[in-house]
Tab-separated table of C-alpha atoms and ligand atoms in Angstrom:
chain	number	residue	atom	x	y	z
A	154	UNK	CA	-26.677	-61.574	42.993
A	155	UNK	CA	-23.842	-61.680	40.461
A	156	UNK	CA	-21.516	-64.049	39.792
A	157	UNK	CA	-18.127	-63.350	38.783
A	158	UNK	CA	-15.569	-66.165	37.469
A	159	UNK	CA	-11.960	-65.235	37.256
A	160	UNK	CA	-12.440	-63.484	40.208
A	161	UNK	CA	-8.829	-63.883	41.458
A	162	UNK	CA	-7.576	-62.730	38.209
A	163	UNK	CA	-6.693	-59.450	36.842
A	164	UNK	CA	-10.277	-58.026	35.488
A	165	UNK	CA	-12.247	-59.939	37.416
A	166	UNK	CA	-10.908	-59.278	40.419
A	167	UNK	CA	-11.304	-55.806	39.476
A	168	UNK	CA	-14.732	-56.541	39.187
A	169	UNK	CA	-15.519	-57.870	42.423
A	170	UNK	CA	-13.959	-54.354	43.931
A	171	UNK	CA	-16.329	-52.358	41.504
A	172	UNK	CA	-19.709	-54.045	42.262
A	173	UNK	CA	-18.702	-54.932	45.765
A	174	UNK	CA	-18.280	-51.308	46.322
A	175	UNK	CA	-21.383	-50.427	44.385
A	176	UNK	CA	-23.309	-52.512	47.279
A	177	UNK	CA	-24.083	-55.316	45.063
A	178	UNK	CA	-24.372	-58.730	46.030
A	179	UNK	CA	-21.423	-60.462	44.567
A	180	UNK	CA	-20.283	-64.208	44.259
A	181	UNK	CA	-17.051	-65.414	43.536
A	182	UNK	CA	-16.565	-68.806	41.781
A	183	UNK	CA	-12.642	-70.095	41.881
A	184	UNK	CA	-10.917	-72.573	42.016
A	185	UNK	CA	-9.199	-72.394	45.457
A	186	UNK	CA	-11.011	-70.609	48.390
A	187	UNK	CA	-8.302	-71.052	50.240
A	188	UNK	CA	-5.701	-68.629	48.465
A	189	UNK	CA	-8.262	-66.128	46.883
A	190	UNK	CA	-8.038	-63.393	49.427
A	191	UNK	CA	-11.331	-61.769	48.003
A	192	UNK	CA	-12.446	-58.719	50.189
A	193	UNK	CA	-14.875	-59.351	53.321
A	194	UNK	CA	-18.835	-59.289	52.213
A	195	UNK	CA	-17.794	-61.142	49.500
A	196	UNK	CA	-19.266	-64.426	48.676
A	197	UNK	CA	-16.311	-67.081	47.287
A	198	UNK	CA	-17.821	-70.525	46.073
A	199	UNK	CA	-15.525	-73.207	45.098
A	200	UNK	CA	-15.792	-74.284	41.106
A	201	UNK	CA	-13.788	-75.342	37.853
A	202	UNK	CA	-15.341	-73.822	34.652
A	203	UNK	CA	-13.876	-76.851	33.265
A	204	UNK	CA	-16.523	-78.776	35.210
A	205	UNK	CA	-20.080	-78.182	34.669
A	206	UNK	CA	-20.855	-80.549	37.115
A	207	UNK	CA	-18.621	-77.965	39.801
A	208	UNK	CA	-20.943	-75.048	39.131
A	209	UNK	CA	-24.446	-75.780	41.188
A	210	UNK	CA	-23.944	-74.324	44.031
A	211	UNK	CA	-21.522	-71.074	42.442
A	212	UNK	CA	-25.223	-70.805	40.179
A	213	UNK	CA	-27.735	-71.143	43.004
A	214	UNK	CA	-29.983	-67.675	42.675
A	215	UNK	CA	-27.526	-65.514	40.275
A	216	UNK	CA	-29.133	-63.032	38.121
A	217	UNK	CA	-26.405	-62.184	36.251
A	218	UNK	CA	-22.405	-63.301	35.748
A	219	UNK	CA	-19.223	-61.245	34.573
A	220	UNK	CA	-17.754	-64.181	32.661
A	221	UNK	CA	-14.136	-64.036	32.512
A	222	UNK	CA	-13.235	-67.322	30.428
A	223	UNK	CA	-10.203	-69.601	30.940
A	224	UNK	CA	-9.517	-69.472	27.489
A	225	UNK	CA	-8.462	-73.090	25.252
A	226	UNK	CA	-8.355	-74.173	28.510
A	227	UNK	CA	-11.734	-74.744	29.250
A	228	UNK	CA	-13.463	-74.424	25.530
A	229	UNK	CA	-14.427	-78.676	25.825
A	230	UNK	CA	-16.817	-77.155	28.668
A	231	UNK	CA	-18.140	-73.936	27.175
A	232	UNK	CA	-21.263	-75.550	25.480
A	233	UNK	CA	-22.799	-77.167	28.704
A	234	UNK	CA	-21.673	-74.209	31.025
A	235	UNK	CA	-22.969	-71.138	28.525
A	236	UNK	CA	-25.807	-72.964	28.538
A	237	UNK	CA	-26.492	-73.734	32.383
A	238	UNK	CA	-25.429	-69.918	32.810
A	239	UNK	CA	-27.940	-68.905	30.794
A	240	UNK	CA	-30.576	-71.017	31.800
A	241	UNK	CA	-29.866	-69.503	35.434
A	242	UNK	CA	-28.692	-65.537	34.469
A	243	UNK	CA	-30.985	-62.754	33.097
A	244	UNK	CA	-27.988	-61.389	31.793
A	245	UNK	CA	-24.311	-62.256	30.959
A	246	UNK	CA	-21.278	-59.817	30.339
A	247	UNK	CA	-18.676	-61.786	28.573
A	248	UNK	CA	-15.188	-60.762	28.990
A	249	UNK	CA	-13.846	-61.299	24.723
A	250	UNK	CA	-11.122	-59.235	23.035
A	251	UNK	CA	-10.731	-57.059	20.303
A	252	UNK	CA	-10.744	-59.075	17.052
A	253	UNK	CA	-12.503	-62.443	18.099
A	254	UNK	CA	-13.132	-65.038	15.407
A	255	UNK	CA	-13.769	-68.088	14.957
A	256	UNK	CA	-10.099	-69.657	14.141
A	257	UNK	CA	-10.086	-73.353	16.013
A	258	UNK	CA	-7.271	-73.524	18.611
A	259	UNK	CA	-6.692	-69.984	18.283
A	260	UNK	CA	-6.996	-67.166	21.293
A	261	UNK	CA	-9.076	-65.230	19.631
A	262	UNK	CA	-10.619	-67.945	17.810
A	263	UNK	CA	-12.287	-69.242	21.958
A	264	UNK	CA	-13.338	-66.206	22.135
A	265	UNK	CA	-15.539	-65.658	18.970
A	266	UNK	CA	-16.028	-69.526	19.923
A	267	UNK	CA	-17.880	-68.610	23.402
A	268	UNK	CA	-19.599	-64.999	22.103
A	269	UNK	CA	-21.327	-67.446	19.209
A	270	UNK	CA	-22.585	-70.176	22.058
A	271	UNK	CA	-23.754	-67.391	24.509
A	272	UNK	CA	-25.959	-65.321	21.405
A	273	UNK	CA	-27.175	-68.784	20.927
A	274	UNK	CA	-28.673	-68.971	23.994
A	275	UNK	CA	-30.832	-66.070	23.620
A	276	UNK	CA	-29.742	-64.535	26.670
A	277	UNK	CA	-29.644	-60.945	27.106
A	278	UNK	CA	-25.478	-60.100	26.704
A	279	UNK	CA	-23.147	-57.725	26.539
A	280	UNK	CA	-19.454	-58.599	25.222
A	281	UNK	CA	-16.562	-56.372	26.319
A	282	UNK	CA	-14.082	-57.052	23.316
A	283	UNK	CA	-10.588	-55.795	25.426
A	284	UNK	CA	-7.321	-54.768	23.339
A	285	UNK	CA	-4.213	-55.504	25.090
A	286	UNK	CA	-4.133	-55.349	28.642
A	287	UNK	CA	-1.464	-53.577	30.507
A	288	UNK	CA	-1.209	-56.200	32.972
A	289	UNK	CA	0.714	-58.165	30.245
A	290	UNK	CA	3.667	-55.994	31.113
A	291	UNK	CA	3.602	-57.733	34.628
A	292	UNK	CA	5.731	-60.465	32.540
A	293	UNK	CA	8.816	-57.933	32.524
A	294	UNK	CA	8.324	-57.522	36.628
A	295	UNK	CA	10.668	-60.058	37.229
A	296	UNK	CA	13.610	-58.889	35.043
A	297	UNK	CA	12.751	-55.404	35.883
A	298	UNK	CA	13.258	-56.303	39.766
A	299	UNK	CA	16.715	-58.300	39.047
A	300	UNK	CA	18.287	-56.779	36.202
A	301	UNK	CA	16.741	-53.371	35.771
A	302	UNK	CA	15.825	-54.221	32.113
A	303	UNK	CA	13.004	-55.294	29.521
A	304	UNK	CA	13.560	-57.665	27.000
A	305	UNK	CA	11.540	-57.996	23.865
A	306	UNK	CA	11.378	-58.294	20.065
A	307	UNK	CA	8.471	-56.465	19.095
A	308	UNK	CA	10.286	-53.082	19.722
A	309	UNK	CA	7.717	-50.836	17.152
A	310	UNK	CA	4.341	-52.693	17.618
A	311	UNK	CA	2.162	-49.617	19.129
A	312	UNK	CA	-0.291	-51.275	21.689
A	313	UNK	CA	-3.102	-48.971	23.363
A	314	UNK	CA	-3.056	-50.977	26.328
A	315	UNK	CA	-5.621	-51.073	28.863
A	316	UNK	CA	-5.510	-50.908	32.567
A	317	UNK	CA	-7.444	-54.022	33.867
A	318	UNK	CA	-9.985	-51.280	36.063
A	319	UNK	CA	-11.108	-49.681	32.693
A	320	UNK	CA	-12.212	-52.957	30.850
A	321	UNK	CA	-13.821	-53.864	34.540
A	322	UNK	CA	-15.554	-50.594	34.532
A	323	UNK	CA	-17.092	-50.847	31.174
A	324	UNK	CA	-19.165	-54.477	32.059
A	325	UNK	CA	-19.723	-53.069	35.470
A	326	UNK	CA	-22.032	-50.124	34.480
A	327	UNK	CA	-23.025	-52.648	31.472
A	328	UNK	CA	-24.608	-54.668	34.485
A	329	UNK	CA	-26.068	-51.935	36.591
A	330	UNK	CA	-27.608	-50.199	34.181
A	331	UNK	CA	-28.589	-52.938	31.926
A	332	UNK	CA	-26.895	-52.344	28.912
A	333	UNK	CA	-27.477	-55.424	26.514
A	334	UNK	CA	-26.933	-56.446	23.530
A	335	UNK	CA	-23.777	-54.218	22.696
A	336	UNK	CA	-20.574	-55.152	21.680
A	337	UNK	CA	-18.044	-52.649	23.348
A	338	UNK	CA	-14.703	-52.516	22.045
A	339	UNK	CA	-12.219	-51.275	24.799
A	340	UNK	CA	-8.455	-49.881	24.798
A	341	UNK	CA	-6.323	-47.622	26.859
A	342	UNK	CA	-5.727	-43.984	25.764
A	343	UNK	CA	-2.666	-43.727	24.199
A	344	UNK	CA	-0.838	-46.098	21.694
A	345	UNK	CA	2.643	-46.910	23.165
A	346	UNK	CA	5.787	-49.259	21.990
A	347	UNK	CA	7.559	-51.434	24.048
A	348	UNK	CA	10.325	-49.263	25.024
A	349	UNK	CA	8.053	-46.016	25.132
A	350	UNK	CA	6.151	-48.062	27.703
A	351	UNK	CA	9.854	-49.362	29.352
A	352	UNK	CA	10.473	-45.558	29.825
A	353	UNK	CA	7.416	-44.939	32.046
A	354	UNK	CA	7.921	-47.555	33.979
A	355	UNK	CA	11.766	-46.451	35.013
A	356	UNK	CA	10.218	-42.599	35.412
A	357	UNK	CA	7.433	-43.838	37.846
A	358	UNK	CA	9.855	-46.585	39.475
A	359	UNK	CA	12.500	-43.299	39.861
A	360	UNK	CA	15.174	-46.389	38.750
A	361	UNK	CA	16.715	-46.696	35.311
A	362	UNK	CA	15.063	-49.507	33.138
A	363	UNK	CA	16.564	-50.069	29.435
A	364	UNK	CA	14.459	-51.516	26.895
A	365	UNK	CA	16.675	-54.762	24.802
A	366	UNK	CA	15.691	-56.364	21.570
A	367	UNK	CA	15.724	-60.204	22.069
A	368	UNK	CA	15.909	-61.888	18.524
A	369	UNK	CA	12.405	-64.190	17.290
A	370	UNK	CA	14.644	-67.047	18.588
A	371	UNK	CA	14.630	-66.058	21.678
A	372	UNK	CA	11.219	-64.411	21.701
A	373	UNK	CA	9.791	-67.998	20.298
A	374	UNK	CA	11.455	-69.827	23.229
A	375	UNK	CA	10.333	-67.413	25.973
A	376	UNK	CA	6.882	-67.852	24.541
A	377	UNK	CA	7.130	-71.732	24.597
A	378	UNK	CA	7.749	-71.673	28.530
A	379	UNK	CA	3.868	-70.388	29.423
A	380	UNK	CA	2.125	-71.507	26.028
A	381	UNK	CA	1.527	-74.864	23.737
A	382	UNK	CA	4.067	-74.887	21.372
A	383	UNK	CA	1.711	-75.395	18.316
A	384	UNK	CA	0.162	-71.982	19.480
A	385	UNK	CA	3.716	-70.223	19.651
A	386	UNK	CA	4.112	-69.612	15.616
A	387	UNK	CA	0.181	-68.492	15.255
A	388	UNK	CA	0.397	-66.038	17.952
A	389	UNK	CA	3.980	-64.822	16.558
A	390	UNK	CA	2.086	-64.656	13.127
A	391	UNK	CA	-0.952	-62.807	14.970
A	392	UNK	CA	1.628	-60.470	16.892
A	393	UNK	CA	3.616	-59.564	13.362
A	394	UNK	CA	-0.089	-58.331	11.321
A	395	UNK	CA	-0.857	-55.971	14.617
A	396	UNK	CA	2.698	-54.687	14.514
A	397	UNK	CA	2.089	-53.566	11.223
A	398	UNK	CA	-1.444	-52.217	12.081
A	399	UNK	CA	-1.224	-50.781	15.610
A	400	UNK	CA	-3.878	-50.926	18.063
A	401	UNK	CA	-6.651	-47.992	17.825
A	402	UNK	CA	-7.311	-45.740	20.452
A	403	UNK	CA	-10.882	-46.160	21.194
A	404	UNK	CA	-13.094	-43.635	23.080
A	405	UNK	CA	-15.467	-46.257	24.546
A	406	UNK	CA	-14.449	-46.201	28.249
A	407	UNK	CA	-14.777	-42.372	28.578
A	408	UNK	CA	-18.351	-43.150	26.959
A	409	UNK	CA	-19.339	-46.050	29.001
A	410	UNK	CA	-18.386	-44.761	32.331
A	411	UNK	CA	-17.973	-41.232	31.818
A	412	UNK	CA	-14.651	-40.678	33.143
A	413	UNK	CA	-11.618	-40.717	31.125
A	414	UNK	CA	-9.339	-44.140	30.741
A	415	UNK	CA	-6.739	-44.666	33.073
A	416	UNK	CA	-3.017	-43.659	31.277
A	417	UNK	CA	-0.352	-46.611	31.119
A	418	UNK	CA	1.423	-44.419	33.785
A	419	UNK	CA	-1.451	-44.430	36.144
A	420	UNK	CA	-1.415	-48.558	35.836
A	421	UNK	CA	2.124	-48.522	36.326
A	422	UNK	CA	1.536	-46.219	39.437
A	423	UNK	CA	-1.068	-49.092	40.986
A	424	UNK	CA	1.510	-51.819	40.318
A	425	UNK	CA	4.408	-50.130	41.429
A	426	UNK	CA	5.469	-53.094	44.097
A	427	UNK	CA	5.559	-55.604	41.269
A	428	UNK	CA	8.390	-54.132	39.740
A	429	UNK	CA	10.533	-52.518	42.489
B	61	NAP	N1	-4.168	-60.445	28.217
B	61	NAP	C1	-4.739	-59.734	27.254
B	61	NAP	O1	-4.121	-58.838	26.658
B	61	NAP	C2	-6.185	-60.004	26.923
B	61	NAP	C3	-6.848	-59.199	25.981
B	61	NAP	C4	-8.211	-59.445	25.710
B	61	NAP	C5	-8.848	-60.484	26.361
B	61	NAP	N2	-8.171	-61.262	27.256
B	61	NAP	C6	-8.895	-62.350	27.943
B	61	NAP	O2	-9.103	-62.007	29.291
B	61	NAP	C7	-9.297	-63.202	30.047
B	61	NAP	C8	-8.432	-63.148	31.295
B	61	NAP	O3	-7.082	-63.316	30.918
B	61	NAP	P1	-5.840	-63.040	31.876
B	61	NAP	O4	-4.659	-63.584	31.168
B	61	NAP	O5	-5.845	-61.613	32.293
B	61	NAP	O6	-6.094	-63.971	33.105
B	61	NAP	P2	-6.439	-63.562	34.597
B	61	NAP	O7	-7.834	-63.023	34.612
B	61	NAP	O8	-5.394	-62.714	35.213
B	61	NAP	O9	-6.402	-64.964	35.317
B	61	NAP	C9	-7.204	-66.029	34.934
B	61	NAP	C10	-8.392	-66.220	35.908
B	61	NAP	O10	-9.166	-67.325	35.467
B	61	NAP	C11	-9.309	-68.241	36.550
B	61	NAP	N3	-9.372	-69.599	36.001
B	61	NAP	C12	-8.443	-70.223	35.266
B	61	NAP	N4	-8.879	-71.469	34.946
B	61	NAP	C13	-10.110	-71.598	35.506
B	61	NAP	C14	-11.078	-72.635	35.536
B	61	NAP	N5	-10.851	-73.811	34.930
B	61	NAP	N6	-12.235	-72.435	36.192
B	61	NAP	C15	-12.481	-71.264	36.834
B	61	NAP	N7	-11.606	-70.223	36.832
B	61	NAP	C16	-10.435	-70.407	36.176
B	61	NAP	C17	-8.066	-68.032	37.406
B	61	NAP	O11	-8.365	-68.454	38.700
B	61	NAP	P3	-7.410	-69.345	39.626
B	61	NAP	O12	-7.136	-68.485	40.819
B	61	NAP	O13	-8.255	-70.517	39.954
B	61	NAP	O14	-6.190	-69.690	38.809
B	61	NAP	C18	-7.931	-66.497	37.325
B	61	NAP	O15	-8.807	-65.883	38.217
B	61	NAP	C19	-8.984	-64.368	29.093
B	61	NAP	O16	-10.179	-64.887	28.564
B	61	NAP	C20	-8.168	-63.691	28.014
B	61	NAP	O17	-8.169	-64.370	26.777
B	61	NAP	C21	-6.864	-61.038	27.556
């Protein structure tokens, strides 16, 4: 039996389709049963990784858990859920990202914060360190839909984004075949810029989709709508050092799962209704 959290999200739900298909036993622990439209077979339990008191019956007879994290959010938990997680799993893939430290309050900072608590368990663990995701681009869907257009400032910043099925892949075959104790650091296979990415997304939609420069000002603001504003600046800051260092192309999914890593054009392909 594994248990996956952030099972209605974007890599964990990927997740559930992977080992679900495999023929695995799979349980998924959210938040609402009601909405999480998991496929049939699967188990859904109702619990808050906020709440370790929420998790009993989500941990009852799991051998292992893809744990995707709500990051910050839920960091006040992490020490009493790592632990009953691995006090109950055999084995724990932790979904972490590329460049985790240990900076309080920081993104990155919960997850070198949660990779430290689970190796101090002792638990047998893989982490599956993800560079940008492509799903991020789901944030232009809206003005793609209404406006035909993507706004951003970071118009150079080269991102080798990932399609949420790769960095699911990786920790699936890290779970069947038992791959522990690695550190796998995963991106997409090609480095792209905003408005290279813009274009591919008007070729596939077969619609025209012009890529526009919004000023920091503007940028700042947008970012203050879905994040704590004492986060805004640091992940501004964080965004400016990778636009000056772009995001490597990594060949870990191709080794992982043999297969080569979905192309931002293939992602765009999969989430074609989003943005039409
Ligand atoms: N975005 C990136 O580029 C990137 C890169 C590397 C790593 N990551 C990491 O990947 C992880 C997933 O990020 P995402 O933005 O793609 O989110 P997501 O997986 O699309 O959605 C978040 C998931 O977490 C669940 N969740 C939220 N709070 C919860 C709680 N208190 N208890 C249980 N489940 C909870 C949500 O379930 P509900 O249905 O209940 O809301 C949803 O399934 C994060 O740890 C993030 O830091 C992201």
């Amino acid at each position: 039996m594994i248990l996956i959290t952030g099972a209605t999200g974007k890599v964990g739900r990927a997740a559930v389709d992977q080992l679900h298909e495999a023929g695995v036993e799979v349980r998924a622990l959210v938040r609402s049963p009601e909405t999480a439209d998991l496929p049939p077979g699967v188990e859904v339990v109702r619990g808050d990784l906020a709440d370790p008191g929420s998790l009993d019956a989500a941990l009852d007879g799991v051998h292992a858990v893809f744990l995707v994290w709500p990051t910050l959010a839920a960091d006040a938990a992490a020490p009493v859920v790592v632990r009953r997680l691995a006090e109950q799993a055999q084995h724990i893939v932790y979904l972490s990202a590329i460049g985790a430290d240990e900076r309080a309050g920081a993104v990155l900072g919960s997850h070198g914060y949660l990779e430290r608590l689970i190796d101090e368990t002792g638990v047998d663990r893989t982490f599956v360190r993800a560079g940008g995701f492509a799903g991020n681009d789901l944030g232009w869907a809206e003005s793609i839909r209404t406006e035909g257009v993507v706004r951003e400032y970071y118009d150079a910043w080269r991102r080798s984004v990932i399609h949420e099925r790769d960095i699911a892949a990786v920790g699936v075959r890290a779970l069947l075949e038992g791959r522990t104790g690695t550190t796998y650091e995963v991106t997409g296979p090609e480095s792209l810029t905003a408005p290279q990415r813009a274009r591919i997304i008007a070729e596939v939609l077969g619609a025209p989709v012009r890529f526009e420069q919004m000023s920091r000002e503007q940028m700042l603001a947008e970012m203050a709508t879905w994040m704590p504003i004492g986060e805004v600046n640091d992940a501004l800051a964080g965004m400016d050092e990778m636009t000056a260092q772009p995001e490597p192309v990594l060949p870990t999914v191709v080794e992982v799962t043999g297969g080569p890593a979905r192309t931002y054009r293939e992602w765009v392909a999969d989430h074609l209704a989003d943005f039409r």
